CSV table of C-alpha atoms and ligand atoms in Angstrom, one decimal:
chain,number,residue,atom,x,y,z
X,1,UNK,CA,-136.9,-46.5,-99.3
X,2,UNK,CA,-139.5,-45.1,-101.7
X,3,UNK,CA,-138.9,-44.9,-105.4
X,4,UNK,CA,-138.8,-41.1,-105.8
X,5,UNK,CA,-136.5,-38.8,-107.7
X,6,UNK,CA,-133.6,-37.2,-105.9
X,7,UNK,CA,-135.3,-33.8,-106.2
X,8,UNK,CA,-138.3,-35.0,-104.1
X,9,UNK,CA,-136.3,-36.4,-101.2
X,10,UNK,CA,-136.8,-34.1,-98.2
X,11,UNK,CA,-133.8,-33.0,-96.2
X,12,UNK,CA,-133.9,-35.7,-93.4
X,13,UNK,CA,-130.9,-34.3,-91.3
X,14,UNK,CA,-130.7,-30.6,-90.8
X,15,UNK,CA,-127.5,-28.5,-90.7
X,16,UNK,CA,-127.8,-28.7,-86.9
X,17,UNK,CA,-127.6,-32.5,-87.1
X,18,UNK,CA,-131.2,-32.9,-86.0
X,19,UNK,CA,-133.9,-35.0,-87.7
X,20,UNK,CA,-137.2,-33.8,-89.2
X,21,UNK,CA,-138.9,-34.2,-85.8
X,22,UNK,CA,-136.1,-32.5,-83.9
X,23,UNK,CA,-134.6,-35.7,-82.6
X,24,UNK,CA,-130.9,-36.5,-82.3
X,25,UNK,CA,-129.6,-39.4,-84.4
X,26,UNK,CA,-129.5,-41.6,-81.3
X,27,UNK,CA,-132.8,-40.6,-79.8
X,28,UNK,CA,-136.0,-42.7,-79.5
X,29,UNK,CA,-139.5,-41.5,-80.2
X,30,UNK,CA,-141.7,-41.1,-77.1
X,31,UNK,CA,-142.7,-44.6,-75.9
X,32,UNK,CA,-145.5,-45.5,-73.6
X,33,UNK,CA,-146.2,-49.1,-72.6
X,34,UNK,CA,-149.3,-50.2,-70.7
X,35,UNK,CA,-149.6,-53.8,-69.5
X,36,UNK,CA,-152.9,-55.6,-69.2
X,37,UNK,CA,-155.5,-53.2,-70.7
X,38,UNK,CA,-157.7,-56.0,-72.1
X,39,UNK,CA,-159.8,-58.1,-69.7
X,40,UNK,CA,-160.7,-61.1,-72.0
X,41,UNK,CA,-157.2,-62.0,-73.1
X,42,UNK,CA,-154.9,-64.1,-70.9
X,43,UNK,CA,-152.4,-61.3,-71.3
X,44,UNK,CA,-152.3,-58.0,-73.1
X,45,UNK,CA,-150.3,-54.8,-73.7
X,46,UNK,CA,-150.8,-51.5,-75.5
X,47,UNK,CA,-147.9,-49.5,-77.0
X,48,UNK,CA,-147.9,-45.9,-78.1
X,49,UNK,CA,-144.6,-45.2,-79.8
X,50,UNK,CA,-144.3,-42.0,-81.7
X,51,UNK,CA,-147.4,-42.0,-83.9
X,52,UNK,CA,-147.7,-45.8,-83.7
X,53,UNK,CA,-150.5,-47.4,-81.7
X,54,UNK,CA,-150.3,-51.1,-81.3
X,55,UNK,CA,-152.4,-53.5,-79.2
X,56,UNK,CA,-151.2,-57.1,-78.4
X,57,UNK,CA,-153.2,-59.9,-76.9
X,58,UNK,CA,-152.0,-63.4,-75.9
X,59,UNK,CA,-153.9,-66.6,-75.2
X,60,UNK,CA,-152.5,-69.8,-73.9
X,61,UNK,CA,-151.0,-72.1,-73.5
X,62,UNK,CA,-154.1,-73.7,-75.0
X,63,UNK,CA,-155.2,-76.5,-77.3
X,64,UNK,CA,-153.6,-76.2,-80.8
X,65,UNK,CA,-155.8,-75.2,-83.8
X,66,UNK,CA,-155.4,-76.5,-86.4
X,67,UNK,CA,-154.8,-79.8,-84.6
X,68,UNK,CA,-152.1,-81.1,-87.0
X,69,UNK,CA,-149.7,-78.3,-85.9
X,70,UNK,CA,-149.5,-79.8,-82.4
X,71,UNK,CA,-146.0,-80.8,-81.3
X,72,UNK,CA,-145.6,-83.6,-78.8
X,73,UNK,CA,-142.8,-82.3,-76.6
X,74,UNK,CA,-143.3,-78.5,-76.7
X,75,UNK,CA,-145.7,-75.6,-77.2
X,76,UNK,CA,-145.8,-73.9,-80.5
X,77,UNK,CA,-146.0,-70.1,-80.8
X,78,UNK,CA,-148.5,-68.7,-83.4
X,79,UNK,CA,-148.6,-65.1,-84.2
X,80,UNK,CA,-151.0,-62.9,-86.2
X,81,UNK,CA,-149.7,-59.4,-87.0
X,82,UNK,CA,-152.5,-57.3,-88.6
X,83,UNK,CA,-152.7,-53.7,-89.8
X,84,UNK,CA,-156.1,-52.1,-89.4
X,85,UNK,CA,-157.6,-50.7,-92.6
X,86,UNK,CA,-157.6,-47.2,-90.9
X,87,UNK,CA,-154.0,-47.5,-89.6
X,88,UNK,CA,-152.3,-45.8,-92.6
X,89,UNK,CA,-152.9,-42.7,-94.7
X,90,UNK,CA,-154.5,-44.5,-97.6
X,91,UNK,CA,-156.9,-47.1,-96.5
X,92,UNK,CA,-155.1,-50.4,-96.4
X,93,UNK,CA,-156.9,-53.4,-98.0
X,94,UNK,CA,-158.1,-55.5,-95.0
X,95,UNK,CA,-156.7,-59.0,-94.5
X,96,UNK,CA,-153.4,-60.8,-94.2
X,97,UNK,CA,-151.3,-59.8,-97.2
X,98,UNK,CA,-147.8,-61.2,-97.9
X,99,UNK,CA,-146.1,-58.5,-95.7
X,100,UNK,CA,-148.3,-59.3,-92.7
X,101,UNK,CA,-147.7,-63.0,-93.2
X,102,UNK,CA,-143.9,-62.6,-93.3
X,103,UNK,CA,-144.0,-60.3,-90.2
X,104,UNK,CA,-146.2,-62.8,-88.3
X,105,UNK,CA,-143.7,-65.6,-89.1
X,106,UNK,CA,-140.5,-63.7,-88.1
X,107,UNK,CA,-142.2,-62.5,-84.9
X,108,UNK,CA,-143.4,-66.1,-84.0
X,109,UNK,CA,-139.9,-67.4,-84.6
X,110,UNK,CA,-138.4,-64.6,-82.4
X,111,UNK,CA,-140.7,-65.6,-79.5
X,112,UNK,CA,-140.2,-69.3,-80.0
X,113,UNK,CA,-136.6,-68.7,-79.1
X,114,UNK,CA,-137.4,-67.1,-75.7
X,115,UNK,CA,-140.4,-68.9,-74.3
X,116,UNK,CA,-139.9,-72.1,-72.3
X,117,UNK,CA,-141.9,-74.1,-74.8
X,118,UNK,CA,-140.9,-77.5,-73.3
X,119,UNK,CA,-143.0,-76.8,-70.2
X,120,UNK,CA,-146.2,-76.9,-72.2
X,121,UNK,CA,-146.2,-79.8,-74.6
X,122,UNK,CA,-149.0,-80.2,-77.2
X,123,UNK,CA,-150.2,-76.6,-76.7
X,124,UNK,CA,-150.2,-73.3,-78.6
X,125,UNK,CA,-149.3,-69.9,-77.3
X,126,UNK,CA,-151.3,-67.5,-79.6
X,127,UNK,CA,-150.1,-63.9,-80.0
X,128,UNK,CA,-152.3,-61.3,-81.8
X,129,UNK,CA,-150.9,-58.0,-82.8
X,130,UNK,CA,-153.2,-55.3,-84.1
X,131,UNK,CA,-151.6,-52.1,-85.5
X,132,UNK,CA,-154.2,-49.4,-85.0
X,133,UNK,CA,-152.1,-46.6,-86.3
X,134,UNK,CA,-148.8,-47.0,-88.2
X,135,UNK,CA,-145.8,-44.7,-88.6
X,136,UNK,CA,-142.9,-47.1,-89.3
X,137,UNK,CA,-141.4,-49.6,-86.9
X,138,UNK,CA,-144.7,-51.3,-86.3
X,139,UNK,CA,-143.2,-54.8,-86.2
X,140,UNK,CA,-140.9,-53.6,-83.5
X,141,UNK,CA,-143.8,-52.0,-81.6
X,142,UNK,CA,-145.7,-55.2,-82.1
X,143,UNK,CA,-142.8,-57.3,-80.6
X,144,UNK,CA,-142.6,-54.9,-77.6
X,145,UNK,CA,-146.3,-55.1,-77.0
X,146,UNK,CA,-146.5,-58.9,-77.5
X,147,UNK,CA,-143.6,-59.4,-75.2
X,148,UNK,CA,-145.2,-57.5,-72.3
X,149,UNK,CA,-148.5,-59.3,-73.1
X,150,UNK,CA,-146.7,-62.7,-72.9
X,151,UNK,CA,-145.3,-61.7,-69.5
X,152,UNK,CA,-148.8,-60.4,-68.4
X,153,UNK,CA,-150.2,-63.9,-69.4
X,154,UNK,CA,-147.6,-65.5,-67.1
X,155,UNK,CA,-145.9,-67.4,-69.9
X,156,UNK,CA,-142.4,-68.3,-68.7
X,157,UNK,CA,-139.7,-66.7,-70.9
X,158,UNK,CA,-135.9,-66.4,-70.8
X,159,UNK,CA,-136.4,-62.6,-70.9
X,160,UNK,CA,-138.5,-59.8,-72.4
X,161,UNK,CA,-137.8,-59.0,-76.0
X,162,UNK,CA,-137.2,-55.2,-76.7
X,163,UNK,CA,-137.1,-54.3,-80.3
X,164,UNK,CA,-136.3,-51.3,-82.4
X,165,UNK,CA,-135.4,-50.3,-86.0
X,166,UNK,CA,-132.1,-48.6,-86.8
X,167,UNK,CA,-131.1,-47.3,-90.2
X,168,UNK,CA,-129.3,-44.9,-92.5
X,169,UNK,CA,-130.9,-41.6,-93.2
X,170,UNK,CA,-129.4,-38.6,-95.1
X,171,UNK,CA,-126.0,-40.3,-94.7
X,172,UNK,CA,-126.3,-40.8,-90.9
X,173,UNK,CA,-126.9,-43.9,-88.9
X,174,UNK,CA,-130.0,-43.3,-86.8
X,175,UNK,CA,-132.1,-44.9,-84.1
X,176,UNK,CA,-135.9,-45.5,-84.4
X,177,UNK,CA,-137.0,-44.3,-87.9
X,178,UNK,CA,-140.3,-42.6,-88.4
X,179,UNK,CA,-142.3,-42.9,-91.6
X,180,UNK,CA,-140.5,-40.2,-93.7
X,181,UNK,CA,-137.2,-41.6,-92.7
X,182,UNK,CA,-138.2,-45.1,-93.5
X,183,UNK,CA,-139.6,-44.0,-96.9
X,184,UNK,CA,-136.8,-41.7,-98.0
X,185,UNK,CA,-133.8,-43.0,-96.1
X,186,UNK,CA,-131.1,-45.4,-97.3
X,187,UNK,CA,-131.7,-48.3,-95.0
X,188,UNK,CA,-134.1,-49.7,-92.4
X,189,UNK,CA,-133.0,-52.5,-90.1
X,190,UNK,CA,-135.4,-53.8,-87.4
X,191,UNK,CA,-134.0,-55.9,-84.7
X,192,UNK,CA,-135.0,-57.6,-81.4
X,193,UNK,CA,-132.6,-58.3,-78.5
X,194,UNK,CA,-132.5,-60.7,-75.6
X,195,UNK,CA,-131.0,-58.3,-73.1
X,196,UNK,CA,-129.6,-60.8,-70.6
X,197,UNK,CA,-127.5,-62.7,-73.2
X,198,UNK,CA,-127.1,-60.0,-75.8
X,199,UNK,CA,-128.5,-62.4,-78.4
X,200,UNK,CA,-130.3,-61.0,-81.5
X,201,UNK,CA,-133.4,-63.1,-82.3
X,202,UNK,CA,-134.7,-60.9,-85.1
X,203,UNK,CA,-132.6,-59.0,-87.7
X,204,UNK,CA,-133.9,-57.8,-91.1
X,205,UNK,CA,-132.5,-55.1,-93.4
X,206,UNK,CA,-134.0,-53.3,-96.3
X,207,UNK,CA,-131.7,-50.9,-98.3
X,208,UNK,CA,-128.0,-50.7,-98.2
X,209,UNK,CA,-125.1,-49.6,-95.9
X,210,UNK,CA,-121.4,-50.6,-95.5
X,211,UNK,CA,-120.3,-53.3,-93.0
X,212,UNK,CA,-118.8,-50.7,-90.7
X,213,UNK,CA,-122.0,-48.6,-90.7
X,214,UNK,CA,-123.8,-51.9,-90.0
X,215,UNK,CA,-121.7,-52.4,-86.9
X,216,UNK,CA,-122.4,-48.9,-85.7
X,217,UNK,CA,-126.1,-49.4,-86.4
X,218,UNK,CA,-126.2,-52.6,-84.4
X,219,UNK,CA,-124.5,-50.9,-81.4
X,220,UNK,CA,-127.1,-48.1,-81.6
X,221,UNK,CA,-129.9,-50.6,-81.8
X,222,UNK,CA,-128.6,-52.6,-78.8
X,223,UNK,CA,-128.4,-49.4,-76.7
X,224,UNK,CA,-131.9,-48.4,-77.8
X,225,UNK,CA,-133.3,-51.9,-77.0
X,226,UNK,CA,-131.8,-51.6,-73.4
X,227,UNK,CA,-133.7,-48.3,-72.9
X,228,UNK,CA,-136.9,-49.8,-74.3
X,229,UNK,CA,-136.4,-52.9,-72.0
X,230,UNK,CA,-136.5,-50.5,-68.9
X,231,UNK,CA,-139.9,-49.1,-70.1
X,232,UNK,CA,-141.3,-52.6,-70.6
X,233,UNK,CA,-140.3,-53.7,-67.1
X,234,UNK,CA,-141.7,-50.5,-65.6
X,235,UNK,CA,-145.1,-51.3,-67.4
X,236,UNK,CA,-145.2,-54.7,-65.7
X,237,UNK,CA,-144.2,-53.2,-62.3
X,238,UNK,CA,-147.0,-50.6,-62.7
X,239,UNK,CA,-149.5,-53.3,-63.4
X,240,UNK,CA,-148.5,-55.7,-60.6
X,241,UNK,CA,-147.3,-53.5,-57.8
X,242,UNK,CA,-150.1,-52.7,-55.3
X,243,UNK,CA,-150.0,-49.3,-53.8
X,244,UNK,CA,-150.4,-50.1,-50.0
X,245,UNK,CA,-152.5,-47.1,-49.0
X,246,UNK,CA,-154.8,-47.6,-51.9
X,247,UNK,CA,-155.1,-51.3,-51.2
X,248,UNK,CA,-156.0,-50.6,-47.5
X,249,UNK,CA,-158.6,-48.1,-48.6
X,250,UNK,CA,-160.1,-50.6,-51.0
X,251,UNK,CA,-160.2,-53.3,-48.4
X,252,UNK,CA,-161.9,-51.0,-45.8
X,253,UNK,CA,-164.5,-49.8,-48.4
S,1,ADP,P1,-142.6,-51.4,-90.2
S,1,ADP,O1,-143.9,-50.8,-89.8
S,1,ADP,O2,-142.2,-52.6,-89.3
S,1,ADP,O3,-141.5,-50.4,-90.3
S,1,ADP,P2,-142.4,-51.5,-93.1
S,1,ADP,O4,-141.0,-51.0,-93.1
S,1,ADP,O5,-142.9,-52.6,-94.0
S,1,ADP,O6,-142.8,-52.1,-91.6
S,1,ADP,O7,-143.4,-50.4,-93.2
S,1,ADP,C1,-143.1,-49.1,-92.9
S,1,ADP,C2,-144.3,-48.2,-92.8
S,1,ADP,O8,-145.0,-48.1,-94.0
S,1,ADP,C3,-145.4,-48.8,-91.8
S,1,ADP,O9,-145.2,-48.6,-90.5
S,1,ADP,C4,-146.6,-48.0,-92.4
S,1,ADP,O10,-146.7,-46.7,-91.8
S,1,ADP,C5,-146.4,-48.0,-93.8
S,1,ADP,N1,-147.0,-49.1,-94.5
S,1,ADP,C6,-146.7,-50.4,-94.6
S,1,ADP,N2,-147.6,-51.1,-95.3
S,1,ADP,C7,-148.5,-50.3,-95.8
S,1,ADP,C8,-149.6,-50.4,-96.6
S,1,ADP,N3,-150.1,-51.5,-97.1
S,1,ADP,N4,-150.3,-49.2,-96.9
S,1,ADP,C9,-149.9,-48.1,-96.5
S,1,ADP,N5,-148.9,-47.9,-95.7
S,1,ADP,C10,-148.1,-49.0,-95.3
């Protein structure tokens, strides 16, 4: 949604109906999820999604800092989403700007609605999201990574939280926008879904589309989230399933 003249807008959907990177309108970018890469955090996950690279680390439940945020009958979820200075083309000014603060807040609220916070009164569950390389959809990649990191930390949750952005690009409703589509498209709509219940716990929209296009976009996003959900579960299976022959060899060594 950049402010550029019409003549500068690249053709985002070709005559063959394909996008600038050759994807169909309902196709996700390549997604790789790794659970537990960090040894010092209670839980962690790394997500490579198209050209996005995002690390998440989780600590807790632990003592609340600052103390006055403590709640007597439940845990609070605190989130810090940060973009590394080297994550974008032009060096980003380091530190928590307004955008990062807003994203941190909506992500914390999304997770507050899925963790069983009552089980850990007077504690904090701290989620750190570091965007190492950005190419649109980083808040969604952050939610996917944080969600797997929370599961890796053993935090009880209603469900994992797959997330994806849908939008409108060159007049078409598309799944999982990349940078050029985000910049030059008509709308960008990140969402996060609780797959078991079908409940949306994060929904934002920048740009414009009609109500009927919005309905189609949500359907596309829900289908996308369900595919992402499978990859998230597989990452956790890969981390925790022990290959019997390998375990026997290790035990014998
Ligand atoms: P998201 O990453 O969740 O899509 P935005 O829609 O705000 O969030 O940003 C889209 C993309 O724009 C980012 O993924 C990143 O590639 C780029 N971007 C965001 N903020 C900055 C910034 N301060 N400097 C340079 N590029 C940025």
